[in-house]
Short mmCIF file of C-alpha atoms and ligand atoms in Angstrom, two decimals:
data_model
loop_
_atom_site.label_atom_id
_atom_site.label_comp_id
_atom_site.label_asym_id
_atom_site.label_seq_id
_atom_site.Cartn_x
_atom_site.Cartn_y
_atom_site.Cartn_z
CA MET A 19 -1.26 14.85 28.40
CA PHE A 20 2.58 15.30 28.50
CA ARG A 21 4.58 15.54 31.74
CA LYS A 22 7.68 17.19 30.57
CA ILE A 23 8.42 19.29 27.39
CA LEU A 24 11.76 20.08 25.87
CA ILE A 25 11.79 23.49 24.19
CA ALA A 26 14.31 23.50 21.49
CA ASN A 27 14.64 27.37 21.23
CA ARG A 28 15.67 30.45 23.05
CA GLY A 29 14.60 34.02 23.55
CA GLU A 30 10.90 35.34 23.62
CA ILE A 31 9.51 32.21 21.96
CA ALA A 32 10.98 29.89 24.58
CA VAL A 33 9.55 32.06 27.29
CA ARG A 34 6.14 31.96 25.62
CA ILE A 35 6.12 28.16 25.49
CA ILE A 36 7.26 27.93 29.16
CA ARG A 37 4.43 30.02 30.26
CA ALA A 38 1.95 27.73 28.30
CA CYS A 39 3.54 24.69 29.89
CA ARG A 40 3.23 26.20 33.34
CA GLU A 41 -0.56 26.88 32.87
CA LEU A 42 -1.02 23.33 31.70
CA GLY A 43 0.88 21.87 34.66
CA ILE A 44 3.59 20.52 32.37
CA LYS A 45 7.31 20.84 33.34
CA SER A 46 9.56 22.74 30.94
CA VAL A 47 13.07 21.87 29.94
CA VAL A 48 15.20 24.25 28.09
CA VAL A 49 18.66 24.23 26.53
CA PHE A 50 21.19 27.14 26.38
CA SER A 51 24.32 27.95 24.67
CA ASP A 52 27.21 29.54 26.54
CA VAL A 53 26.20 33.04 25.90
CA ASP A 54 22.68 32.28 27.00
CA ARG A 55 23.56 31.01 30.44
CA ASN A 56 21.70 33.98 32.16
CA SER A 57 18.97 34.28 29.62
CA LEU A 58 15.43 34.79 30.65
CA HIS A 59 14.12 31.38 29.35
CA VAL A 60 16.83 29.57 31.48
CA ARG A 61 15.65 31.57 34.65
CA LEU A 62 11.98 30.68 33.95
CA ALA A 63 12.15 27.08 32.93
CA ASP A 64 11.79 24.23 35.41
CA GLU A 65 15.12 22.76 34.21
CA ALA A 66 17.88 23.99 31.89
CA TYR A 67 20.80 22.19 30.25
CA PRO A 68 23.91 23.60 28.49
CA ILE A 69 24.17 22.67 24.81
CA GLY A 70 27.44 24.14 23.60
CA PRO A 71 29.15 27.26 22.29
CA ALA A 72 27.42 30.30 21.11
CA PRO A 73 27.39 29.67 17.27
CA SER A 74 23.93 27.91 16.64
CA ARG A 75 25.38 25.34 14.46
CA GLU A 76 27.25 24.11 17.60
CA SER A 77 24.36 24.40 19.95
CA TYR A 78 20.74 25.03 18.96
CA LEU A 79 20.99 23.27 15.66
CA CYS A 80 22.63 20.24 17.00
CA LEU A 81 19.98 17.34 16.87
CA ASP A 82 22.10 14.98 18.71
CA LYS A 83 22.52 17.20 21.66
CA LEU A 84 18.84 17.90 21.82
CA MET A 85 17.99 14.33 21.90
CA THR A 86 20.58 13.55 24.53
CA VAL A 87 19.05 16.35 26.72
CA ALA A 88 15.63 15.07 26.19
CA LYS A 89 16.57 11.55 27.15
CA ARG A 90 18.53 12.69 30.19
CA ALA A 91 15.72 14.96 31.40
CA GLY A 92 12.98 12.26 30.87
CA CYS A 93 10.93 14.52 28.27
CA ASP A 94 8.01 13.05 26.42
CA ALA A 95 7.59 15.80 23.93
CA LEU A 96 9.54 18.59 22.06
CA HIS A 97 8.30 22.01 20.98
CA PRO A 98 10.44 23.56 18.32
CA GLY A 99 9.24 27.15 18.69
CA TYR A 100 10.16 28.98 15.29
CA GLY A 101 13.40 29.31 13.48
CA PHE A 102 16.40 27.15 14.16
CA LEU A 103 15.32 23.41 13.34
CA ALA A 104 11.44 24.20 13.49
CA GLU A 105 10.93 23.58 9.76
CA ASN A 106 13.55 20.80 9.36
CA PRO A 107 11.91 17.42 8.80
CA ALA A 108 15.12 15.81 10.48
CA LEU A 109 13.75 17.04 13.79
CA PRO A 110 10.34 15.18 13.89
CA ARG A 111 12.27 12.14 12.58
CA ALA A 112 14.83 12.33 15.29
CA CYS A 113 11.95 12.78 17.79
CA THR A 114 10.26 9.64 16.60
CA ASP A 115 13.39 7.69 16.88
CA THR A 116 13.81 8.98 20.52
CA SER A 117 10.10 8.16 21.39
CA LEU A 118 9.49 11.90 21.92
CA THR A 119 6.20 13.49 20.38
CA PHE A 120 7.01 16.35 18.13
CA ILE A 121 4.69 19.30 18.74
CA GLY A 122 4.20 20.16 14.98
CA PRO A 123 3.55 18.49 11.74
CA SER A 124 4.82 15.20 10.54
CA ALA A 125 8.12 15.26 8.57
CA GLU A 126 6.12 14.04 5.57
CA ALA A 127 3.77 16.99 5.77
CA MET A 128 6.80 19.40 6.23
CA GLU A 129 8.32 17.90 3.15
CA ALA A 130 5.05 18.31 1.17
CA LEU A 131 4.44 21.90 2.15
CA GLY A 132 7.63 23.33 3.58
CA SER A 133 9.51 23.87 0.33
CA LYS A 134 8.22 26.70 -1.77
CA THR A 135 8.08 24.76 -4.92
CA ALA A 136 6.43 21.69 -3.43
CA GLY A 137 3.91 23.95 -1.80
CA ARG A 138 3.18 25.57 -5.13
CA SER A 139 2.53 22.34 -6.82
CA LEU A 140 0.25 21.23 -4.05
CA ALA A 141 -1.66 24.59 -4.05
CA ARG A 142 -2.21 24.28 -7.83
CA GLY A 143 -3.50 20.75 -7.47
CA VAL A 144 -6.39 21.91 -5.11
CA ASP A 145 -7.24 24.91 -7.27
CA VAL A 146 -5.72 27.63 -5.19
CA PRO A 147 -4.12 30.33 -7.51
CA ILE A 148 -0.40 30.78 -7.26
CA VAL A 149 1.76 33.64 -8.47
CA PRO A 150 2.78 32.82 -12.05
CA GLY A 151 6.27 31.25 -12.33
CA THR A 152 8.22 28.10 -12.51
CA ASN A 153 7.06 25.08 -10.50
CA ASP A 154 10.34 23.32 -10.06
CA PRO A 155 13.90 24.59 -9.15
CA ILE A 156 15.58 26.26 -12.19
CA GLU A 157 17.88 23.74 -13.79
CA ASN A 158 18.19 25.37 -17.22
CA LEU A 159 19.24 29.05 -16.97
CA GLU A 160 18.20 29.77 -20.59
CA GLU A 161 14.73 28.14 -20.18
CA ALA A 162 14.23 30.21 -17.04
CA ARG A 163 15.23 33.29 -18.83
CA ALA A 164 12.97 32.80 -21.73
CA LEU A 165 10.01 32.22 -19.20
CA ALA A 166 11.01 35.46 -17.61
CA GLN A 167 10.80 37.23 -20.92
CA ARG A 168 7.52 35.72 -21.81
CA MET A 169 5.98 36.70 -18.28
CA GLY A 170 7.65 40.21 -18.54
CA TYR A 171 9.99 41.94 -16.18
CA PRO A 172 10.24 42.49 -13.29
CA VAL A 173 10.57 38.98 -11.95
CA LEU A 174 11.68 37.42 -8.62
CA LEU A 175 14.20 34.73 -8.05
CA LYS A 176 13.52 32.92 -4.93
CA ALA A 177 15.17 30.30 -2.79
CA VAL A 178 13.22 27.09 -2.78
CA ALA A 179 14.19 26.50 0.85
CA GLY A 180 13.79 30.27 1.47
CA GLY A 181 12.85 32.11 4.72
CA GLY A 182 13.38 35.70 6.04
CA GLY A 183 13.69 37.14 2.50
CA LYS A 184 17.05 35.39 2.04
CA GLY A 185 18.02 34.11 -1.50
CA MET A 186 15.55 36.45 -3.06
CA ARG A 187 16.52 38.80 -5.98
CA LEU A 188 14.34 41.19 -7.87
CA VAL A 189 15.33 41.26 -11.58
CA SER A 190 14.11 44.12 -13.47
CA ALA A 191 15.71 43.46 -16.98
CA ASP A 192 17.11 40.69 -19.01
CA ALA A 193 20.70 41.79 -18.72
CA GLU A 194 20.63 41.27 -14.91
CA PHE A 195 19.13 37.82 -15.01
CA GLU A 196 22.28 35.77 -14.86
CA SER A 197 24.15 37.55 -12.19
CA ALA A 198 20.94 37.87 -10.07
CA PHE A 199 20.52 34.05 -10.47
CA ARG A 200 24.18 33.47 -9.27
CA ASP A 201 23.55 35.80 -6.33
CA ALA A 202 20.34 34.26 -5.15
CA SER A 203 21.74 30.68 -5.52
CA SER A 204 24.96 31.37 -3.59
CA GLU A 205 22.90 33.28 -0.85
CA ALA A 206 20.51 30.32 -0.59
CA MET A 207 23.41 27.83 -0.39
CA ASN A 208 24.91 29.97 2.55
CA ALA A 209 21.67 30.36 4.31
CA PHE A 210 19.83 26.97 3.81
CA GLY A 211 22.59 24.70 2.48
CA ASN A 212 20.42 24.44 -0.60
CA ALA A 213 21.18 26.47 -3.64
CA SER A 214 17.85 25.67 -5.66
CA VAL A 215 16.05 28.84 -6.71
CA PHE A 216 12.81 29.32 -8.79
CA LEU A 217 11.13 32.08 -10.56
CA GLU A 218 8.00 34.06 -9.80
CA LYS A 219 6.38 37.11 -11.48
CA TYR A 220 6.93 40.08 -9.29
CA LEU A 221 3.56 41.39 -8.19
CA GLU A 222 3.46 45.23 -8.06
CA LYS A 223 2.36 46.56 -4.49
CA PRO A 224 0.69 43.62 -3.16
CA ARG A 225 -0.53 43.09 0.37
CA HIS A 226 0.75 40.26 2.49
CA ILE A 227 -2.15 38.35 4.02
CA GLU A 228 -1.85 35.00 5.80
CA ILE A 229 -4.33 32.42 7.20
CA GLN A 230 -3.71 30.74 10.54
CA ILE A 231 -4.99 27.24 10.51
CA LEU A 232 -5.21 24.53 13.11
CA ALA A 233 -5.55 20.83 12.31
CA ASP A 234 -6.09 17.97 14.63
CA ALA A 235 -5.07 14.50 14.21
CA HIS A 236 -8.74 13.33 13.81
CA GLY A 237 -9.40 15.13 10.52
CA ARG A 238 -10.75 18.46 11.70
CA VAL A 239 -8.99 21.48 9.98
CA VAL A 240 -10.01 24.99 10.86
CA SER A 241 -9.04 28.49 9.78
CA LEU A 242 -8.62 31.00 12.47
CA GLY A 243 -8.70 33.91 9.97
CA GLU A 244 -6.15 36.19 8.72
CA ARG A 245 -3.19 38.45 9.69
CA GLU A 246 -2.01 41.24 7.56
CA CYS A 247 1.72 41.63 7.43
CA SER A 248 2.23 44.17 4.68
CA VAL A 249 4.46 46.51 6.63
CA GLN A 250 7.87 44.94 5.73
CA ARG A 251 11.45 46.11 5.58
CA ARG A 252 13.26 44.33 2.67
CA HIS A 253 10.58 41.49 2.59
CA GLN A 254 10.69 41.03 6.41
CA LYS A 255 7.70 41.64 8.59
CA VAL A 256 7.79 44.70 10.99
CA ILE A 257 4.16 45.09 12.05
CA GLU A 258 1.40 42.63 11.94
CA GLU A 259 -2.25 43.08 12.55
CA ALA A 260 -5.69 41.17 12.52
CA PRO A 261 -8.09 41.45 10.97
CA SER A 262 -6.72 42.89 7.84
CA PRO A 263 -8.29 46.23 7.15
CA ILE A 264 -9.22 45.22 3.59
CA MET A 265 -10.82 41.94 4.64
CA THR A 266 -14.50 41.16 3.92
CA PRO A 267 -16.32 38.02 5.27
CA GLU A 268 -16.54 36.79 1.76
CA LEU A 269 -12.97 37.09 1.12
CA ARG A 270 -12.03 35.73 4.59
CA LYS A 271 -14.14 32.71 3.69
CA ARG A 272 -12.58 32.05 0.34
CA MET A 273 -8.97 32.46 1.50
CA GLY A 274 -9.81 30.36 4.67
CA ASP A 275 -11.23 27.62 2.34
CA ALA A 276 -8.03 27.69 0.18
CA ALA A 277 -5.81 27.37 3.23
CA VAL A 278 -7.81 24.54 4.55
CA ARG A 279 -7.61 22.68 1.27
CA ILE A 280 -3.90 23.02 1.13
CA ALA A 281 -3.48 21.67 4.63
CA ARG A 282 -5.69 18.82 4.09
CA ALA A 283 -3.82 18.03 0.82
CA GLY A 284 -0.54 18.04 2.63
CA GLY A 285 -1.78 15.89 5.38
CA TYR A 286 -1.09 18.68 7.79
CA VAL A 287 -1.55 18.38 11.65
CA ASN A 288 -0.97 21.07 14.25
CA ALA A 289 -0.75 24.93 13.78
CA GLY A 290 0.42 26.23 10.52
CA THR A 291 0.15 29.37 8.34
CA VAL A 292 -0.75 29.69 4.65
CA GLU A 293 0.70 32.84 3.26
CA PHE A 294 -0.86 34.76 0.31
CA LEU A 295 -0.21 37.95 -1.57
CA VAL A 296 -3.37 39.89 -2.39
CA ASP A 297 -3.32 42.34 -5.34
CA THR A 298 -5.28 45.63 -5.80
CA HIS A 299 -8.19 43.67 -7.36
CA TYR A 300 -8.55 41.46 -4.18
CA ASP A 301 -7.20 38.51 -6.10
CA TYR A 302 -5.16 36.40 -3.92
CA TYR A 303 -2.04 34.16 -4.72
CA PHE A 304 -0.60 31.44 -2.70
CA LEU A 305 2.85 32.29 -1.46
CA GLU A 306 4.06 29.57 0.83
CA VAL A 307 3.13 27.56 4.03
CA ASN A 308 5.01 28.00 7.27
CA THR A 309 4.89 24.64 9.03
CA ARG A 310 5.20 26.03 12.49
CA LEU A 311 4.11 28.68 14.95
CA GLN A 312 4.64 32.16 13.55
CA VAL A 313 6.26 35.08 15.32
CA GLU A 314 3.00 37.00 14.84
CA HIS A 315 0.63 34.38 16.37
CA PRO A 316 -0.32 36.71 19.28
CA VAL A 317 -2.37 39.08 17.20
CA THR A 318 -4.56 35.93 16.25
CA GLU A 319 -4.68 34.98 19.87
CA GLN A 320 -5.96 38.44 20.86
CA VAL A 321 -8.80 38.59 18.42
CA THR A 322 -9.89 34.86 18.71
CA GLY A 323 -9.35 34.42 22.47
CA LEU A 324 -7.47 31.27 21.73
CA ASP A 325 -4.17 30.23 23.01
CA LEU A 326 -2.29 28.77 20.12
CA VAL A 327 0.63 27.24 21.91
CA LYS A 328 -1.70 25.37 24.39
CA LEU A 329 -3.77 24.24 21.41
CA GLN A 330 -0.51 22.94 19.65
CA ILE A 331 0.33 20.95 22.86
CA ALA A 332 -3.16 19.55 23.08
CA ILE A 333 -3.20 18.55 19.36
CA ALA A 334 0.10 16.85 19.78
CA ALA A 335 -1.23 14.86 22.66
CA GLY A 336 -4.11 13.65 20.40
CA HIS A 337 -6.81 15.87 21.56
CA ARG A 338 -9.74 16.92 19.30
CA LEU A 339 -10.07 20.59 18.45
CA PRO A 340 -12.91 21.65 20.62
CA PHE A 341 -14.64 24.02 18.13
CA ALA A 342 -15.67 24.37 14.53
CA TRP A 343 -14.40 26.91 12.17
CA GLU A 344 -17.77 28.47 11.93
CA SER A 345 -17.78 29.43 15.49
CA ILE A 346 -14.63 31.69 15.15
CA THR A 347 -15.14 35.29 14.27
CA PRO A 348 -12.44 37.80 14.96
CA ARG A 349 -13.55 40.43 17.80
CA GLY A 350 -11.91 43.80 17.94
CA HIS A 351 -8.46 44.45 16.61
CA ALA A 352 -4.90 43.49 17.32
CA MET A 353 -1.63 44.82 16.30
CA GLU A 354 1.94 43.66 17.00
CA VAL A 355 5.35 45.47 16.62
CA ARG A 356 8.70 43.57 16.51
CA LEU A 357 11.05 45.39 18.97
CA TYR A 358 14.61 44.78 18.04
CA ALA A 359 18.14 45.70 19.36
CA GLU A 360 18.97 47.56 16.16
CA ASP A 361 19.76 51.16 15.27
CA PRO A 362 17.19 52.75 12.84
CA GLU A 363 19.66 55.72 12.32
CA ASN A 364 22.43 53.41 11.27
CA ASN A 365 20.63 51.23 8.67
CA PHE A 366 19.08 49.02 11.30
CA PHE A 367 22.51 47.53 12.38
CA PRO A 368 22.18 45.09 15.25
CA SER A 369 22.84 46.83 18.49
CA PRO A 370 23.76 44.09 20.97
CA GLY A 371 25.11 44.87 24.58
CA LYS A 372 24.05 45.14 28.22
CA ILE A 373 20.48 46.39 28.89
CA LEU A 374 21.07 48.97 31.63
CA SER A 375 17.54 49.60 32.34
CA ARG A 376 14.09 48.78 31.05
CA ARG A 377 10.50 49.80 31.74
CA ALA A 378 7.85 47.61 30.49
CA PRO A 379 4.56 49.03 29.27
CA SER A 380 1.31 47.76 30.69
CA GLY A 381 -2.37 48.85 31.16
CA PRO A 382 -5.43 48.13 29.17
CA GLY A 383 -5.04 46.16 25.98
CA ILE A 384 -1.30 45.78 26.18
CA ARG A 385 0.67 42.51 25.96
CA LEU A 386 4.41 42.19 25.99
CA ASP A 387 5.95 38.96 24.83
CA GLU A 388 9.50 39.50 25.98
CA GLY A 389 12.69 37.59 26.19
CA VAL A 390 14.93 39.97 28.00
CA TYR A 391 15.46 41.88 31.32
CA SER A 392 17.42 44.68 32.83
CA GLY A 393 20.94 43.73 33.52
CA TRP A 394 21.08 40.97 30.84
CA THR A 395 23.43 41.31 27.73
CA VAL A 396 21.86 40.86 24.31
CA PRO A 397 24.26 38.48 22.57
CA MET A 398 25.58 39.28 19.11
CA ASP A 399 25.16 35.66 17.90
CA TYR A 400 21.33 35.47 17.16
CA ASP A 401 18.40 37.34 15.80
CA PRO A 402 18.19 40.55 18.03
CA LEU A 403 14.48 40.26 18.64
CA LEU A 404 13.89 41.88 22.20
CA ALA A 405 10.16 41.53 22.51
CA LYS A 406 6.95 41.68 20.68
CA LEU A 407 4.61 44.41 21.81
CA ILE A 408 0.96 43.65 21.11
CA ALA A 409 -1.92 46.03 21.59
CA TRP A 410 -5.64 45.24 21.14
CA GLY A 411 -8.90 47.27 21.22
CA ASN A 412 -12.40 47.61 19.95
CA SER A 413 -11.24 49.23 16.72
CA ARG A 414 -8.13 49.64 14.62
CA GLU A 415 -7.89 53.30 15.82
CA GLU A 416 -8.19 52.30 19.49
CA THR A 417 -5.38 49.70 19.02
CA ILE A 418 -3.05 52.13 17.40
CA ALA A 419 -3.58 54.70 20.07
CA ARG A 420 -2.81 52.08 22.73
CA LEU A 421 0.26 50.82 20.77
CA ARG A 422 1.59 54.38 20.58
CA ARG A 423 0.98 54.92 24.26
CA ALA A 424 2.77 51.71 25.24
CA LEU A 425 5.66 52.56 23.03
CA GLU A 426 5.89 55.86 24.99
CA GLU A 427 5.99 53.78 28.22
CA TYR A 428 8.58 51.26 26.99
CA THR A 429 12.17 52.44 27.60
CA VAL A 430 15.33 50.67 27.38
CA THR A 431 18.73 52.04 28.03
CA GLY A 432 22.23 50.62 27.20
CA ILE A 433 21.38 49.42 23.76
CA LYS A 434 19.66 50.92 20.71
CA THR A 435 16.15 49.77 19.86
CA ASN A 436 13.90 50.42 16.72
CA THR A 437 11.08 51.87 18.82
CA ALA A 438 11.51 55.31 17.01
CA LEU A 439 10.69 53.59 13.76
CA PHE A 440 7.35 52.35 15.09
CA ARG A 441 6.53 55.82 16.49
CA ARG A 442 6.99 57.15 12.88
CA ILE A 443 5.05 54.41 11.20
CA LEU A 444 2.07 54.76 13.61
CA ALA A 445 1.84 58.48 12.79
CA GLU A 446 1.93 58.04 9.06
CA PRO A 447 -1.37 59.03 7.33
CA ASP A 448 -1.00 56.14 4.81
CA PHE A 449 -0.63 53.69 7.74
CA LEU A 450 -3.47 55.10 9.61
CA ARG A 451 -5.64 54.75 6.34
CA SER A 452 -4.09 51.38 5.74
CA GLU A 453 -3.11 52.50 2.25
CA ILE A 454 -0.08 50.25 2.20
CA HIS A 455 1.52 47.37 0.33
CA THR A 456 4.69 45.27 0.94
CA LYS A 457 7.02 47.89 -0.49
CA TRP A 458 5.44 50.91 1.37
CA LEU A 459 7.76 50.88 4.30
CA ASP A 460 10.94 50.63 2.21
CA GLU A 461 9.60 53.65 0.08
CA MET A 462 8.56 55.51 3.27
CA LEU A 463 12.17 55.15 4.67
CA LYS A 464 13.70 56.74 1.63
CA ARG A 465 11.57 59.99 2.17
CA PRO A 466 13.14 62.65 4.21
CA HIS A 467 11.69 62.47 7.80
CA ALA A 468 10.54 65.90 9.27
CA ALA A 469 10.26 65.98 13.06
CA PRO A 470 6.60 65.56 14.04
CA ASP A 471 4.92 68.75 14.74
CA THR A 472 2.52 69.34 17.60
CA ASP A 473 -0.35 70.37 15.43
CA SER A 474 -0.50 67.21 13.50
CA HIS A 475 -0.37 65.34 16.78
CA ALA A 476 -3.36 67.19 17.92
CA ALA A 477 -5.17 66.46 14.56
CA ASP A 478 -4.49 62.79 15.04
CA ALA A 479 -5.59 62.84 18.53
CA ALA A 480 -8.95 64.44 17.51
CA ALA A 481 -9.28 61.77 14.72
CA ILE A 482 -8.70 59.10 17.07
CA ALA A 483 -11.14 60.59 19.68
CA ALA A 484 -13.82 60.78 16.83
CA ALA A 485 -13.32 57.13 15.91
CA LEU A 486 -13.51 56.11 19.58
CA TRP A 487 -16.77 57.84 19.88
CA GLN A 488 -17.97 55.91 16.82
CA VAL A 489 -16.83 52.50 18.16
CA THR A 490 -18.42 53.05 21.53
CA HIS A 491 -21.71 53.82 19.87
CA ASP A 492 -21.53 50.88 17.52
CA SER A 493 -22.87 47.71 18.74
CA ALA A 494 -20.82 45.36 16.29
CA PRO A 495 -18.23 43.50 18.14
CA THR A 496 -15.71 43.45 15.51
CA SER A 497 -13.79 46.01 13.49
CA GLU A 498 -14.45 43.99 10.39
CA ARG A 499 -15.43 46.04 7.53
CA THR A 500 -18.29 45.59 4.97
CA GLU A 501 -17.71 44.75 1.44
CA GLN A 502 -18.66 48.30 0.47
CA ASP A 503 -16.38 49.96 3.10
CA SER A 504 -13.59 47.95 1.92
CA ARG A 505 -13.88 48.76 -1.86
CA TRP A 506 -14.02 52.37 -0.87
CA LYS A 507 -10.76 52.02 1.11
CA LEU A 508 -9.13 50.19 -1.61
CA ASP A 509 -10.11 52.88 -4.14
CA GLY A 510 -8.73 55.43 -1.89
CA ARG A 511 -5.62 53.46 -1.57
CA ASN A 512 -5.12 53.41 -5.30
CA ARG A 513 -5.46 57.04 -5.63
CA GLN A 514 -2.92 57.52 -2.97
CA LEU A 515 -0.50 55.01 -4.42
CA ASP A 516 -0.50 56.75 -7.80
CA ARG A 517 0.79 59.87 -6.12
CA MET A 518 3.87 58.02 -4.62
CA PRO A 519 7.19 58.72 -6.02
P1 ADP B 30 10.55 34.25 2.84
O1 ADP B 30 10.10 32.92 3.06
O2 ADP B 30 11.88 34.54 2.43
O3 ADP B 30 10.03 35.28 3.79
P2 ADP B 30 8.12 34.79 1.07
O4 ADP B 30 7.85 33.94 -0.19
O5 ADP B 30 7.40 34.40 2.29
O6 ADP B 30 9.75 34.70 1.45
O7 ADP B 30 7.89 36.32 0.72
C1 ADP B 30 8.27 37.35 1.68
C2 ADP B 30 7.86 38.65 1.13
O8 ADP B 30 8.58 38.97 -0.13
C3 ADP B 30 6.46 38.67 0.80
O9 ADP B 30 5.54 39.07 1.85
C4 ADP B 30 6.45 39.96 -0.18
O10 ADP B 30 6.52 41.05 0.41
C5 ADP B 30 7.59 39.57 -1.01
N1 ADP B 30 7.36 38.71 -2.18
C6 ADP B 30 7.53 37.31 -2.30
N2 ADP B 30 7.13 37.02 -3.51
C7 ADP B 30 6.71 37.96 -4.14
C8 ADP B 30 6.19 38.20 -5.60
N3 ADP B 30 6.15 37.21 -6.31
N4 ADP B 30 5.92 39.45 -5.82
C9 ADP B 30 5.99 40.41 -5.00
N5 ADP B 30 6.62 40.40 -3.78
C10 ADP B 30 6.85 39.19 -3.33
#
């Protein structure tokens, strides 16, 4: 096992990895930029080293500086977290050159799976359905336009190196194609240093369902089941849950098989996620592979009882996965909300600043993966994620009730946070019935928002109490639905969606 791990990240994910290291008896080393001198990850790590000024290009993204710290501190492995350099093949290569073990896939596997077009070709090669579109970056605008006409609008232009919804443009008509192409390319260039874009048919109202996989270096690849991330604002995940309310054991098996085939074909080792879109007919389409730990990994941890970060470390140290896929069945239900320093009343504008006070929620079924503390100043230089609040329970209903209760307990003063958004979503009838899709939240936010009335709260409470009664009298250990239940639900969803503006 490793003795000392360098964590090439900051915020809640650095804290999460420090905690795993401590439980494993491994020393943790972190780096920090000038504005992160007093950050929680610096306070909790065994050792911390300055790495430069606030802009990430001059600090967290500097390979040379990271390697210098690793050597100086005597680290034997590096964990990239998510974001920053986590999906850049230059990082595992630099680790190899520095005799550090990279806790993640090889540079080759990242290249084979990390770019969206490479991933599509690979998925097609192992008979996994992909969203119709181009398999290579667009080089000839007229050819791409002709394909868009043949597929029919709307279509989506997407950055090959994309992430976080950047470099993506929806094109609804032929006349918009050229300017959308230019916008997508230049946004992709700015965000990823790579202007390549490709074309996909735009699926109407799909659900985003992804499969968590783990692969060891001895040929065992397992699926840990799905997470549903359909609550998105502008193509960015806002709430994630496991299991997906529309999942059936059969569909889980088929999607898990598909994800495992893709991971095998790409020579993947360590934790990764294969993302899919699922349409209203339960047909799934490969979207992309994230060759790293996901922000939303805790919901999988809560329903499987596994610690994904410790497993990542064990896999990188050459250990065999100690379980087979067949032994993993999700138990209960888990849901995560991403708490941001941002102002929902002002178009979700970031709200950095000093946290004057903060009260953390706790109690049954609550987990808070946090990167902040009272008295700390949230810098304006990075993604303003404060914490991930995760609830779990016997059923989806109990989980939602716990999440609502925990959101009421969580108070932060001094900065604005998006907690009000979650209170609203968690009271929406469509959400409670899971009659949602990836555009649902954007549509909901356009509707006028009436202040919640006490009667509907009382009705919700009664519904939840009834659901809880059912759960306690149901011996099944999981909130998974049967094929028949799900079909019924999906039909209900379609009726509901038809009424939407
Ligand atoms: P990124 O890597 O930028 O996050 P993804 O390819 O993972 O981009 O897609 C993010 C989200 O964008 C999806 O969850 C979905 O909401 C939307 N999306 C992506 N491709 C399509 C598509 N072809 N049709 C409809 N929605 C899509």
